[in-house]
């Protein structure tokens, strides 16, 4: 039975920001004598959802309007047509979304969830309208969330005044404000069992795909799963894996030293959820930890805390209660407060100051923070996802294309490191890697587009060979700049295995000799007649800027371009809707290579320009051959510019601009134009 002053907080997060916002809400609610439970969508069982009558949802939007991975399974349950419009008539709900208004599908997930809950009869708790956090707001998502949160408490607690969670007088120093986790010391681990749902793989191949002297490294890693890890699961082109990284032992020990717990590093602790009795219907949190077994404290830090991440606001809100020096308490409180968001932004967000660097600035925390709340204040270690770059239904080997994140953010600070990419980079051959398989958002024509009903408990489809069909061999157009090429390597391998030759790829990178990924492998596809390839090298001055390799048998080798039809400003590239003329003189039947254009001045060629150059071919593929389009890569202006390039290519062939865009939008709706991008 739901207590009078209690509510459930459910978050959907890909990187941890939504979880931090959920924790902030729970912390303040607990101080106002509310009983709360914070869980992810992944943990939310249908029974708990139906039996809990007061729920606040916090969710982010990923990719091109996609829900975070830990929300997808529950979202499908919520979309069932059989659900009654009065299903949630006794529910009180509130929804806050985290997004970025510079993207077209701003807070798309939160908006859809809000509408669906209302459609199913839910009532707005306190009459709270949908909250839309925006990274473009001058104080970021947190600035808008603070306003929304304060309005929520004013509405449901009209007598609560102007209470602030950052008021140090509002909590006793002896209290341990556990919001999500408890860290409990154990004497032994004999009574606990491991319940990991991850597969175990071994690195059997590791190769640098970029030039050894190039600063932006990309590594190919091949994983061979243990036979007892497969359990009937396999993958299809377009799927991805999520990998659970670890910190190195030295950094983990440094954290414990900074907090005064180095003497406890080998003691056994168990991680437990802070779930009140009324909320104990929650499902097991398999995603929260690879095991519920008691482990050494240093091992828990290695597995569960992201030491490369910036500390979230909850760190400062709670840590301000425990610093021994008053000056540090005041500074920590300011950094966690609504009034201190500007300082938090300039001190933490802009320089990407990680948790170790932050702790070094507040030495009086050492020995004063209760060990039980460490996992509530330190950045959570989240899985990282990588597209599968091969197709191997026999051995189930998984090839990953990993861009190693290592960049200088500030001249006076060490380089910023990507947690998972550097973890993988540092592993030797035969090292163990734990991962899970997931269905991707892209389906090629010759792969079943719907999941079979059989699933593992973590939502991965058990797709057998019989689920693969090959009665559809439409041409496909793949646009994959940089590591966006990763999923398309699996597309090519699959389609070649089924004898499907109509494959076109537009690939772009900076330098032909430095970061041309899978160059030899692509050449083999071209030479064997399974690929028509167009490439752009944006930073190669006075070298070949783009080239055509191989081709479809019916492709027209006449290319029409105009150097004046493409320009680049300081911030973005603009496509000009003009046709032009140049004859590349390519004999596609020979698979030869010849320059299409030179790099001149400040102009640079990107994949969208290649699409425009190949207008006749693009028109023929889309209109006459009913080709499917796939776009993958970093989530910036590229997806929109590629869309505009396709529209321009159609317009150059006597289609009106409105008709071209309507045609492409209809392709999107029918999943013949699919986009998968990442931050």
PDB file of N, CA and C in Angstrom, residues 208-218 513-516:
ATOM      1  N   UNK A 208      45.283  -1.472 -34.544  1.00  0.00           N
ATOM      2  CA  UNK A 208      45.119  -0.037 -34.719  1.00  0.00           C
ATOM      3  C   UNK A 208      44.719   0.236 -36.173  1.00  0.00           C
ATOM      4  N   UNK A 209      43.573   0.879 -36.376  1.00  0.00           N
ATOM      5  CA  UNK A 209      43.073   1.145 -37.721  1.00  0.00           C
ATOM      6  C   UNK A 209      43.584   2.458 -38.293  1.00  0.00           C
ATOM      7  N   UNK A 210      44.069   3.332 -37.453  1.00  0.00           N
ATOM      8  CA  UNK A 210      44.566   4.626 -37.893  1.00  0.00           C
ATOM      9  C   UNK A 210      46.098   4.613 -37.917  1.00  0.00           C
ATOM     10  N   UNK A 211      46.676   5.643 -38.513  1.00  0.00           N
ATOM     11  CA  UNK A 211      48.130   5.765 -38.543  1.00  0.00           C
ATOM     12  C   UNK A 211      48.666   5.829 -37.113  1.00  0.00           C
ATOM     13  N   UNK A 212      49.797   5.173 -36.887  1.00  0.00           N
ATOM     14  CA  UNK A 212      50.338   5.082 -35.531  1.00  0.00           C
ATOM     15  C   UNK A 212      50.704   6.443 -34.944  1.00  0.00           C
ATOM     16  N   UNK A 213      50.968   7.435 -35.802  1.00  0.00           N
ATOM     17  CA  UNK A 213      51.331   8.774 -35.330  1.00  0.00           C
ATOM     18  C   UNK A 213      50.143   9.727 -35.279  1.00  0.00           C
ATOM     19  N   UNK A 214      48.967   9.235 -35.671  1.00  0.00           N
ATOM     20  CA  UNK A 214      47.785  10.095 -35.697  1.00  0.00           C
ATOM     21  C   UNK A 214      47.187  10.181 -34.294  1.00  0.00           C
ATOM     22  N   UNK A 215      46.852  11.400 -33.866  1.00  0.00           N
ATOM     23  CA  UNK A 215      46.429  11.591 -32.478  1.00  0.00           C
ATOM     24  C   UNK A 215      45.040  11.020 -32.201  1.00  0.00           C
ATOM     25  N   UNK A 216      44.203  10.902 -33.220  1.00  0.00           N
ATOM     26  CA  UNK A 216      42.838  10.383 -33.018  1.00  0.00           C
ATOM     27  C   UNK A 216      42.813   8.898 -33.352  1.00  0.00           C
ATOM     28  N   UNK A 217      43.133   8.086 -32.372  1.00  0.00           N
ATOM     29  CA  UNK A 217      43.269   6.650 -32.603  1.00  0.00           C
ATOM     30  C   UNK A 217      41.912   5.959 -32.704  1.00  0.00           C
ATOM     31  N   UNK A 218      41.833   4.988 -33.610  1.00  0.00           N
ATOM     32  CA  UNK A 218      40.678   4.096 -33.705  1.00  0.00           C
ATOM     33  C   UNK A 218      41.207   2.668 -33.697  1.00  0.00           C
ATOM     34  N   UNK A 513      45.505   8.911 -45.578  1.00  0.00           N
ATOM     35  CA  UNK A 513      46.603   8.088 -45.083  1.00  0.00           C
ATOM     36  C   UNK A 513      46.625   7.957 -43.561  1.00  0.00           C
ATOM     37  N   UNK A 514      45.685   8.609 -42.884  1.00  0.00           N
ATOM     38  CA  UNK A 514      45.728   8.575 -41.417  1.00  0.00           C
ATOM     39  C   UNK A 514      44.515   7.903 -40.783  1.00  0.00           C
ATOM     40  N   UNK A 515      43.318   8.199 -41.280  1.00  0.00           N
ATOM     41  CA  UNK A 515      42.135   7.649 -40.611  1.00  0.00           C
ATOM     42  C   UNK A 515      41.099   7.095 -41.581  1.00  0.00           C
ATOM     43  N   UNK A 516      41.561   6.506 -42.657  1.00  0.00           N
ATOM     44  CA  UNK A 516      40.705   5.824 -43.621  1.00  0.00           C
ATOM     45  C   UNK A 516      40.460   4.415 -43.072  1.00  0.00           C
TER      46      UNK A 516
END
